[in-house]
Coordinates of C-alpha atoms in Angstrom, one line a residue:
M245 CA -92.6 -44.7 176.7
E246 CA -95.8 -46.3 177.6
V247 CA -96.6 -49.8 178.6
R248 CA -98.9 -51.7 176.3
S249 CA -102.2 -52.4 177.9
A250 CA -105.7 -53.1 176.9
D251 CA -107.2 -49.8 177.6
G252 CA -104.5 -47.7 176.6
G253 CA -101.0 -46.7 178.3
R254 CA -99.5 -47.0 181.4
P255 CA -96.2 -45.5 182.6
V256 CA -92.9 -47.7 182.0
P257 CA -92.3 -49.7 184.8
R258 CA -89.3 -48.8 186.5
D259 CA -86.4 -51.2 187.4
A260 CA -85.9 -50.5 191.2
A261 CA -87.6 -54.0 191.9
G262 CA -84.9 -55.6 190.0
S263 CA -82.1 -54.1 191.9
Q264 CA -83.8 -55.1 195.1
I265 CA -83.7 -58.9 193.5
H266 CA -80.4 -59.0 192.6
S267 CA -79.4 -57.2 196.1
A268 CA -80.6 -60.2 197.8
N269 CA -78.5 -62.6 195.2
L270 CA -81.7 -63.9 193.3
I271 CA -82.1 -63.9 189.6
H272 CA -85.7 -63.8 188.5
R273 CA -85.3 -65.6 185.4
D274 CA -88.5 -64.6 183.6
L275 CA -88.7 -61.0 183.4
K276 CA -91.7 -60.1 181.1
P277 CA -94.5 -57.8 180.6
G278 CA -96.8 -60.3 181.9
N279 CA -94.7 -60.7 185.3
I280 CA -95.2 -56.8 185.9
L281 CA -98.4 -55.5 187.7
L282 CA -99.1 -52.0 187.6
S283 CA -100.8 -50.6 190.9
P284 CA -101.6 -47.1 192.1
S285 CA -98.0 -47.2 194.2
G286 CA -96.1 -48.6 191.3
A287 CA -94.6 -51.5 189.4
R288 CA -94.4 -54.8 191.1
V289 CA -92.6 -57.7 189.9
I290 CA -94.5 -61.2 190.4
D291 CA -93.9 -64.7 189.6
F292 CA -90.7 -66.1 191.5
G293 CA -91.7 -69.5 190.8
I294 CA -88.4 -70.0 188.9
A295 CA -86.1 -67.6 190.6
R296 CA -83.2 -69.0 192.0
A297 CA -79.9 -68.0 194.1
L298 CA -76.7 -67.0 192.0
E299 CA -75.1 -70.1 190.7
T300 CA -72.1 -71.2 189.4
T301 CA -72.7 -74.5 187.5
T302 CA -76.5 -75.5 187.8
M303 CA -77.9 -76.0 184.6
H304 CA -81.4 -74.1 183.9
T305 CA -83.4 -76.6 182.3
R306 CA -86.4 -78.9 183.5
E307 CA -88.1 -81.8 181.9
G308 CA -89.8 -80.6 178.8
G309 CA -87.8 -77.6 177.9
I310 CA -86.1 -74.5 178.8
V311 CA -86.9 -72.8 182.0
G312 CA -88.0 -69.4 181.2
T313 CA -90.1 -67.2 178.4
P314 CA -88.5 -67.5 174.8
A315 CA -88.9 -63.9 173.9
F316 CA -87.3 -62.4 176.7
M317 CA -84.4 -65.1 177.1
S318 CA -80.8 -64.3 177.1
P319 CA -78.7 -66.6 175.1
E320 CA -76.8 -67.9 178.2
Q321 CA -80.0 -69.0 180.0
A322 CA -81.0 -71.0 176.5
L323 CA -77.8 -72.5 176.5
G324 CA -77.9 -73.6 180.4
H325 CA -75.0 -71.7 181.2
P326 CA -74.7 -70.3 184.8
L327 CA -76.2 -67.0 185.3
T328 CA -75.8 -63.8 186.5
P329 CA -77.7 -60.8 187.0
A330 CA -77.0 -59.8 183.2
A331 CA -79.6 -62.5 182.3
D332 CA -82.4 -60.2 183.9
I333 CA -80.7 -57.3 182.5
Y334 CA -81.0 -58.8 179.2
A335 CA -84.7 -59.7 179.6
W336 CA -85.4 -56.1 180.9
G337 CA -84.2 -54.8 177.8
G338 CA -86.9 -56.8 175.9
V339 CA -89.5 -55.5 178.2
I340 CA -88.5 -52.0 177.6
L341 CA -88.6 -52.7 173.7
H342 CA -91.9 -54.2 174.2
A343 CA -93.3 -51.2 176.3
A344 CA -92.1 -48.7 173.6
T345 CA -93.4 -50.4 170.5
G346 CA -96.3 -53.0 171.9
R347 CA -94.7 -55.9 170.2
T348 CA -92.5 -59.0 170.9
H349 CA -89.0 -58.5 169.5
R350 CA -88.1 -62.1 169.2
P351 CA -91.1 -63.5 167.2
V352 CA -89.1 -66.2 165.3
A353 CA -88.6 -67.6 168.8
V354 CA -91.9 -67.3 169.8
L355 CA -93.1 -69.3 166.6
L356 CA -90.5 -72.0 167.2
A357 CA -91.3 -72.7 170.7
A358 CA -93.9 -75.5 170.0
L359 CA -91.3 -77.2 167.6
G360 CA -89.1 -78.4 170.4
S361 CA -86.3 -77.2 173.2
L362 CA -83.5 -77.9 170.8
V363 CA -84.9 -75.9 167.9
L364 CA -86.0 -72.9 170.4
L365 CA -82.3 -73.0 171.7
A366 CA -81.0 -72.5 168.5
A367 CA -83.8 -69.5 167.7
V368 CA -82.9 -67.9 171.1
V369 CA -79.1 -68.2 170.6
T370 CA -78.7 -67.1 166.8
T371 CA -81.4 -64.5 166.2
S372 CA -81.3 -61.0 167.6
L373 CA -83.9 -58.8 168.8
L374 CA -86.0 -57.4 165.8
L375 CA -86.0 -53.5 165.9
G376 CA -88.0 -51.0 163.8
P377 CA -90.9 -48.6 164.1
L378 CA -92.0 -47.1 167.6
R379 CA -95.7 -47.8 167.7
P380 CA -97.0 -47.0 171.0
G381 CA -100.4 -48.2 172.1
S382 CA -100.2 -51.4 169.9
G383 CA -102.1 -54.2 171.2
E384 CA -100.6 -56.7 168.7
D385 CA -97.4 -58.5 168.3
D386 CA -97.9 -58.2 164.4
P387 CA -94.6 -55.7 163.6
G388 CA -97.2 -54.2 161.3
A389 CA -99.7 -53.5 163.8
G390 CA -100.3 -50.2 166.4
G391 CA -101.0 -46.5 166.5
G392 CA -99.1 -43.6 164.8
D393 CA -95.6 -43.7 163.7
G394 CA -93.6 -42.8 166.8
G395 CA -90.3 -42.5 165.3
T396 CA -87.8 -45.6 164.6
L397 CA -86.1 -47.7 167.1
T398 CA -82.6 -48.4 166.0
A399 CA -80.7 -49.7 169.1
T400 CA -81.8 -51.5 172.3
P401 CA -81.9 -50.0 175.5
S402 CA -78.3 -48.9 176.6
G403 CA -76.7 -52.2 175.6
T404 CA -79.2 -54.7 177.4
S405 CA -79.4 -57.0 174.7
T406 CA -75.7 -57.8 173.6
A407 CA -75.3 -61.5 172.9
T408 CA -72.6 -62.0 176.0
P409 CA -73.4 -60.9 179.6
A410 CA -69.8 -58.8 179.5
G411 CA -71.0 -56.4 177.0
R412 CA -74.2 -55.6 179.2
P413 CA -74.8 -53.0 182.1
V414 CA -73.2 -55.0 185.3
T415 CA -76.2 -54.2 187.5
L416 CA -79.3 -52.0 187.0
A417 CA -77.9 -49.1 188.6
D418 CA -75.2 -49.0 186.0
Y419 CA -78.0 -49.4 183.2
R420 CA -79.8 -46.5 184.7
G421 CA -76.8 -44.5 184.3
R422 CA -76.4 -45.3 180.8
V423 CA -80.2 -44.2 180.0
A424 CA -79.2 -40.7 181.7
V425 CA -76.3 -40.4 179.7
E426 CA -78.3 -41.4 176.5
I427 CA -81.2 -39.3 177.3
A428 CA -78.9 -36.2 177.3
D429 CA -77.1 -37.2 174.1
E430 CA -80.4 -37.4 172.4
L431 CA -81.5 -34.2 173.6
R432 CA -78.6 -32.6 172.5
R433 CA -78.7 -34.3 168.9
R434 CA -82.0 -32.6 168.6
G435 CA -80.7 -28.9 169.1
L436 CA -81.4 -28.5 172.7
E437 CA -79.2 -27.7 175.6
V438 CA -79.0 -29.7 178.2
R439 CA -78.2 -29.0 182.0
T440 CA -78.0 -31.3 184.8
T441 CA -78.9 -30.4 188.6
T442 CA -78.7 -32.9 191.5
Q443 CA -81.6 -33.7 193.8
Q444 CA -81.2 -35.1 197.0
S445 CA -83.2 -38.4 197.8
G446 CA -82.6 -41.1 199.9
T447 CA -84.0 -43.7 197.5
T448 CA -82.4 -42.8 194.3
R449 CA -79.2 -43.5 192.6
R450 CA -77.1 -40.9 190.7
G451 CA -77.7 -41.2 187.0
L452 CA -81.5 -41.7 187.5
V453 CA -83.5 -38.8 186.1
L454 CA -85.8 -38.0 188.6
R455 CA -87.8 -34.9 186.7
T456 CA -87.4 -32.7 183.7
E457 CA -87.6 -28.9 183.2
P458 CA -90.0 -28.2 181.2
A459 CA -92.2 -31.3 182.2
A460 CA -91.7 -34.4 180.2
G461 CA -94.4 -34.1 177.2
D462 CA -94.0 -30.2 176.9
E463 CA -92.8 -29.2 173.3
V464 CA -89.4 -27.6 173.5
S465 CA -88.3 -25.4 170.2
P466 CA -84.8 -26.2 169.0
G467 CA -82.2 -24.2 170.6
G468 CA -84.2 -24.1 173.9
T469 CA -82.9 -25.7 177.2
V470 CA -83.8 -28.9 178.9
T471 CA -82.8 -29.3 182.8
L472 CA -82.6 -32.9 183.8
A473 CA -82.7 -33.5 188.0
V474 CA -80.9 -36.6 188.9
G475 CA -79.8 -38.3 191.8
D476 CA -76.6 -37.0 193.9
G477 CA -74.2 -38.3 196.5
S478 CA -77.1 -39.0 199.3
L479 CA -78.0 -42.2 197.1
P480 CA -77.4 -45.4 198.6
E481 CA -74.3 -46.5 196.9
A482 CA -72.6 -43.3 198.4
A483 CA -74.2 -43.6 202.1
G484 CA -72.7 -47.0 203.0
W485 CA -69.4 -47.4 204.8
R486 CA -66.0 -46.9 203.1
V487 CA -62.4 -47.6 204.3
F488 CA -59.1 -46.5 202.9
K489 CA -55.7 -45.5 203.6
R490 CA -54.3 -41.8 203.5
Y491 CA -50.9 -41.4 202.8
A492 CA -49.1 -39.3 205.3
A493 CA -46.0 -37.4 204.4
D494 CA -44.3 -38.0 207.7
S495 CA -45.2 -41.7 207.6
S496 CA -44.2 -45.0 205.6
I497 CA -46.4 -45.5 202.6
N498 CA -47.4 -49.1 204.2
V499 CA -48.0 -47.3 207.6
S500 CA -50.4 -44.7 206.8
P501 CA -53.6 -43.7 208.4
I502 CA -56.5 -46.1 208.0
V503 CA -59.8 -44.0 207.8
V504 CA -63.3 -45.2 207.6
V505 CA -66.3 -42.9 206.5
D506 CA -69.7 -44.0 207.9
P507 CA -72.8 -43.4 206.0
T508 CA -73.6 -39.8 207.3
G509 CA -70.1 -38.7 206.0
N510 CA -68.4 -38.6 209.1
E511 CA -64.7 -40.1 209.1
R512 CA -62.7 -41.9 212.1
L513 CA -58.8 -42.8 212.2
L514 CA -58.6 -46.5 213.2
G515 CA -55.1 -47.2 213.2
L516 CA -51.9 -47.1 211.1
G517 CA -51.3 -49.8 208.7
D518 CA -52.0 -50.8 205.0
N519 CA -54.5 -52.6 202.7
P520 CA -57.6 -52.3 204.7
V521 CA -60.9 -53.9 204.0
L522 CA -64.5 -54.2 205.1
S523 CA -66.5 -57.0 206.0
P524 CA -69.7 -57.6 203.9
D525 CA -72.0 -56.2 206.7
A526 CA -69.8 -53.1 207.3
S527 CA -69.2 -54.1 211.0
R528 CA -65.5 -54.7 210.9
V529 CA -62.2 -53.5 209.4
A530 CA -59.2 -55.7 208.9
Y531 CA -55.9 -54.3 207.8
T532 CA -52.0 -55.0 207.9
N533 CA -50.9 -53.1 211.0
A534 CA -47.6 -51.5 211.4
D535 CA -45.9 -54.7 212.9
G536 CA -46.8 -56.8 209.8
E537 CA -49.9 -58.6 211.2
I538 CA -53.6 -58.6 210.7
T539 CA -55.5 -56.5 212.9
S540 CA -59.4 -56.7 213.2
V541 CA -61.5 -53.6 214.5
R542 CA -64.9 -52.8 214.5
T543 CA -65.9 -49.6 212.4
D544 CA -66.8 -47.5 215.5
G545 CA -63.1 -48.0 216.6
T546 CA -63.6 -50.5 219.2
D547 CA -62.8 -54.2 219.9
S548 CA -59.4 -53.8 218.1
R549 CA -57.8 -57.4 217.8
Q550 CA -54.8 -59.0 216.3
V551 CA -55.8 -62.0 214.6
S552 CA -52.7 -63.3 212.9
D553 CA -49.3 -64.4 214.5
E554 CA -47.1 -65.0 211.7
P555 CA -43.0 -65.3 212.0
N556 CA -41.4 -61.9 211.7
G557 CA -44.5 -60.2 211.0
S558 CA -44.9 -61.6 207.4
S559 CA -48.9 -61.1 207.3
D560 CA -50.3 -58.7 204.6
S561 CA -53.3 -58.1 202.4
P562 CA -56.3 -59.2 204.3
A563 CA -59.7 -60.3 202.6
F564 CA -63.1 -61.0 204.3
S565 CA -65.0 -64.1 203.1
P566 CA -68.5 -63.5 201.8
D567 CA -70.3 -64.3 205.2
G568 CA -67.4 -62.2 207.0
G569 CA -66.7 -64.9 209.4
T570 CA -63.1 -65.4 207.8
I571 CA -60.1 -63.5 207.1
A572 CA -57.6 -64.8 204.3
Y573 CA -54.3 -63.2 204.3
A574 CA -51.0 -63.7 202.5
R575 CA -47.7 -64.5 204.2
N576 CA -44.9 -62.9 202.9
I577 CA -42.8 -65.8 203.4
G578 CA -45.1 -68.2 201.4
G579 CA -48.6 -69.3 201.3
V580 CA -52.4 -68.1 201.5
Y581 CA -53.8 -68.4 205.1
A582 CA -57.3 -68.3 206.5
V583 CA -58.2 -67.5 210.4
N584 CA -61.6 -66.9 212.1
A585 CA -62.4 -63.1 211.8
D586 CA -62.6 -63.0 215.6
G587 CA -59.1 -64.4 215.9
S588 CA -60.4 -67.7 217.5
G589 CA -59.1 -71.4 216.3
N590 CA -56.2 -72.2 214.4
R591 CA -55.3 -70.5 210.9
R592 CA -55.6 -73.0 208.1
R593 CA -53.5 -72.7 204.8
L594 CA -55.7 -72.1 201.7
A595 CA -52.8 -72.4 199.1
T596 CA -49.0 -72.8 199.0
V597 CA -48.3 -70.2 196.5
S598 CA -45.3 -68.2 197.9
D599 CA -45.7 -64.5 196.3
A600 CA -49.6 -63.6 196.8
Y601 CA -50.4 -60.0 197.2
E602 CA -53.8 -57.9 197.1
L603 CA -56.4 -60.6 198.3
A604 CA -60.1 -60.1 197.4
W605 CA -62.7 -62.7 198.0
S606 CA -65.7 -63.1 195.8
T607 CA -69.1 -64.2 196.5
S608 CA -68.6 -67.3 194.0
N609 CA -65.7 -68.2 196.8
Q610 CA -62.8 -67.6 194.9
I611 CA -59.9 -65.2 195.6
V612 CA -58.2 -63.2 193.2
L613 CA -54.7 -61.9 193.9
R614 CA -51.7 -60.6 192.3
R615 CA -48.6 -62.9 192.0
G616 CA -45.0 -61.2 192.4
D617 CA -43.0 -63.5 190.3
D618 CA -44.8 -62.5 186.9
Q619 CA -46.8 -59.5 188.3
S620 CA -49.7 -61.1 186.8
I621 CA -53.6 -61.8 188.2
Y622 CA -54.6 -65.1 189.4
V623 CA -57.7 -66.6 190.7
L624 CA -57.5 -69.0 193.4
S625 CA -60.5 -71.5 194.5
V626 CA -60.9 -71.8 198.0
D627 CA -63.1 -75.1 197.6
D628 CA -60.3 -76.9 196.0
G629 CA -57.1 -74.6 196.1
N630 CA -57.0 -74.8 192.2
L631 CA -54.8 -71.7 191.0
R632 CA -55.4 -70.3 187.6
R633 CA -54.1 -67.3 185.9
L634 CA -56.6 -64.8 184.7
A635 CA -54.6 -61.7 183.1
G636 CA -51.6 -59.9 182.7
S637 CA -50.9 -56.2 182.3
P638 CA -51.8 -55.0 178.9
V639 CA -49.1 -52.1 179.4
P640 CA -45.2 -53.2 178.3
G641 CA -43.1 -53.2 181.0
A642 CA -45.7 -52.5 183.7
G643 CA -47.3 -55.3 186.0
A644 CA -51.0 -56.1 186.8
V645 CA -51.7 -54.8 190.3
E646 CA -54.6 -54.6 193.1
P647 CA -57.3 -56.9 191.6
A648 CA -61.0 -56.6 192.7
W649 CA -63.9 -58.5 192.2
S650 CA -66.9 -56.7 190.8
P651 CA -70.3 -57.4 193.5
D652 CA -71.7 -60.1 191.2
G653 CA -68.3 -61.9 190.8
G654 CA -68.6 -61.5 187.2
A655 CA -65.3 -59.2 186.4
V656 CA -62.3 -58.3 187.9
A657 CA -61.1 -54.7 188.1
F658 CA -57.2 -54.2 188.3
G659 CA -54.6 -51.4 187.8
V660 CA -50.9 -51.1 186.2
S661 CA -48.0 -50.5 188.4
T662 CA -46.5 -48.1 186.2
G663 CA -48.3 -44.8 184.7
G664 CA -51.9 -45.8 186.0
G665 CA -54.7 -47.3 184.1
I666 CA -57.9 -49.3 185.1
Y667 CA -58.5 -52.4 183.1
L668 CA -61.5 -55.1 183.2
V669 CA -61.4 -58.7 182.5
N670 CA -64.1 -61.1 182.7
A671 CA -64.0 -64.1 185.5
D672 CA -63.4 -66.4 183.1
G673 CA -60.4 -64.5 181.3
S674 CA -62.2 -63.2 178.5
G675 CA -62.9 -59.5 177.3
L676 CA -60.0 -57.7 178.6
R677 CA -60.7 -53.9 178.0
Q678 CA -59.5 -50.5 179.6
A679 CA -62.1 -48.8 181.6
A680 CA -60.1 -45.6 182.5
G681 CA -56.6 -44.1 181.2
P682 CA -53.5 -43.0 182.5
G683 CA -53.3 -41.4 185.8
S684 CA -56.2 -43.4 187.5
W685 CA -55.0 -46.0 190.2
H686 CA -56.4 -48.3 193.3
P687 CA -59.7 -49.7 191.5
S688 CA -62.5 -51.0 193.8
W689 CA -66.3 -51.3 193.3
S690 CA -69.3 -49.8 195.0
P691 CA -72.0 -52.2 196.3
Q692 CA -74.1 -51.4 193.5
G693 CA -71.6 -51.9 190.7
A694 CA -70.0 -48.7 189.9
L695 CA -66.4 -48.7 189.3
V696 CA -64.3 -46.8 192.0
Y697 CA -61.1 -45.5 191.7
V698 CA -58.3 -42.8 192.6
Q699 CA -57.1 -40.0 190.5
D700 CA -53.5 -38.9 190.6
G701 CA -52.1 -37.6 187.2
S702 CA -48.6 -36.8 188.9
A703 CA -47.7 -40.5 190.3
A704 CA -45.3 -42.4 188.5
R705 CA -46.2 -45.7 190.3
F706 CA -49.1 -47.3 191.8
F707 CA -47.8 -47.4 195.5
G708 CA -47.2 -43.5 195.6
A709 CA -50.4 -42.7 193.7
N710 CA -52.7 -40.3 196.1
G711 CA -55.6 -38.3 194.8
T712 CA -59.4 -37.9 194.8
M713 CA -61.9 -40.5 194.7
R714 CA -63.9 -41.0 191.4
M715 CA -66.6 -43.2 190.4
M716 CA -68.1 -44.2 186.9
N717 CA -70.0 -46.9 185.2
P718 CA -68.1 -50.0 183.9
D719 CA -68.4 -48.8 180.5
G720 CA -66.7 -45.4 181.2
T721 CA -69.7 -43.2 181.4
G722 CA -71.1 -41.5 184.3
N723 CA -67.4 -40.3 185.3
R724 CA -67.8 -38.2 188.8
Q725 CA -65.9 -37.2 191.6
L726 CA -67.3 -39.2 195.0
D727 CA -66.2 -36.7 197.6
G728 CA -63.1 -34.0 198.1
R729 CA -61.5 -36.7 200.2
L730 CA -57.9 -38.3 199.2
A731 CA -57.1 -41.7 199.3
S732 CA -53.9 -43.6 198.6
G733 CA -55.2 -47.1 198.2
P734 CA -58.5 -49.0 197.0
V735 CA -61.5 -47.9 198.6
R736 CA -63.6 -50.5 200.0
W737 CA -67.1 -50.2 200.3
A738 CA -69.9 -52.3 202.2
M739 CA -73.6 -51.5 202.7
A740 CA -74.9 -52.1 206.6
P741 CA -78.0 -54.5 206.5

């Protein structure tokens, strides 16, 4: 594909800039061809005049109309709903369509823009993107304009333009993985054998096609072979810090070795316990120690300290706040509490719920947890203490367990207590769907939005599952083994600044 320009084609801009924007907790809100500059060193995203931090309630309007460009605007942005990176992903899909065809794919919205914001809103929300012939090099927005016929466009890129954010790739890394799979599928459809190789790079992610053999543009006869070189385990998402427990046959399940793996792949034993979690900056690990209290220790094994002191050792399930300064935990005898991560000061009660387990804290200041009385997943607002039920197990006779927030706070992954299986649900409780089948346990997320889990086909219940770590895109594509290590609980992951 080529980006349309006055003097012919240019390479399609890559989406690395979008990943950097989102990793800084920003949403651009106006991605379009005019805001992407091409330079000798690559594409540059410009015009951050309406970019904003990730929000939960802010309406995205201004006096006189909607903020953004109608032809590339997501429905939720037009409606003034809270935005996530999925809004930029929607716009990016429109940019790719424009690059492939040389025209705008929502002409109705463009034509109605002058008629007022209400008419424009209706156009954005109710009209889908216009597909059709590929006409590279076109300089017009007329669907009939353009150069030679380059084929027919029958679908938008990798699910980017679905009407709801839940149906789109969670992150641009997820989008890249989908594109790699679609490229391979299309090559196979054309009668070519597809082989994949890995190529190490400190700046690429698995699923991103780095090069092809033969080179892109060369003709390949049906029955020939195309080799796709993609990023491998040296990618940033595999180079962060990870912590997990590893069941030892001579120890209790809830007093297992706590293992931390550094970015170079070296691992260290931090202690014995259960439910380890990483601080967002990967500087510390918190876990339930053998005495039933919360221990906080640096990832290099130094400065180990107990930060809770509850009657009869009743502390469990620690979770770091988004800024890493606070640790929340559940008391087995009742309540969810918080304490400073360094152990200073007095603990404070966040909720009176008496049967909370497996806490996880989101960037939107909400804690997701499992309640023991009905084995369902609940969300606790740290700001006001409100507790709401999010989802129950879709498997009869099994409980919903081990919830984990996606990095952007838009979805929760959870497992089932019997038989295995990983499910996803949107943060508002909608869109419950299965991500991995029986024998998959202990869900978590990579910082870039890949779904991580443990595979153990022989385990009957979640607390005994012990197997290899795997990761995949949230839509089920790109499933691969992370490394050869075994884990018997969720793999918590963070990137050092």
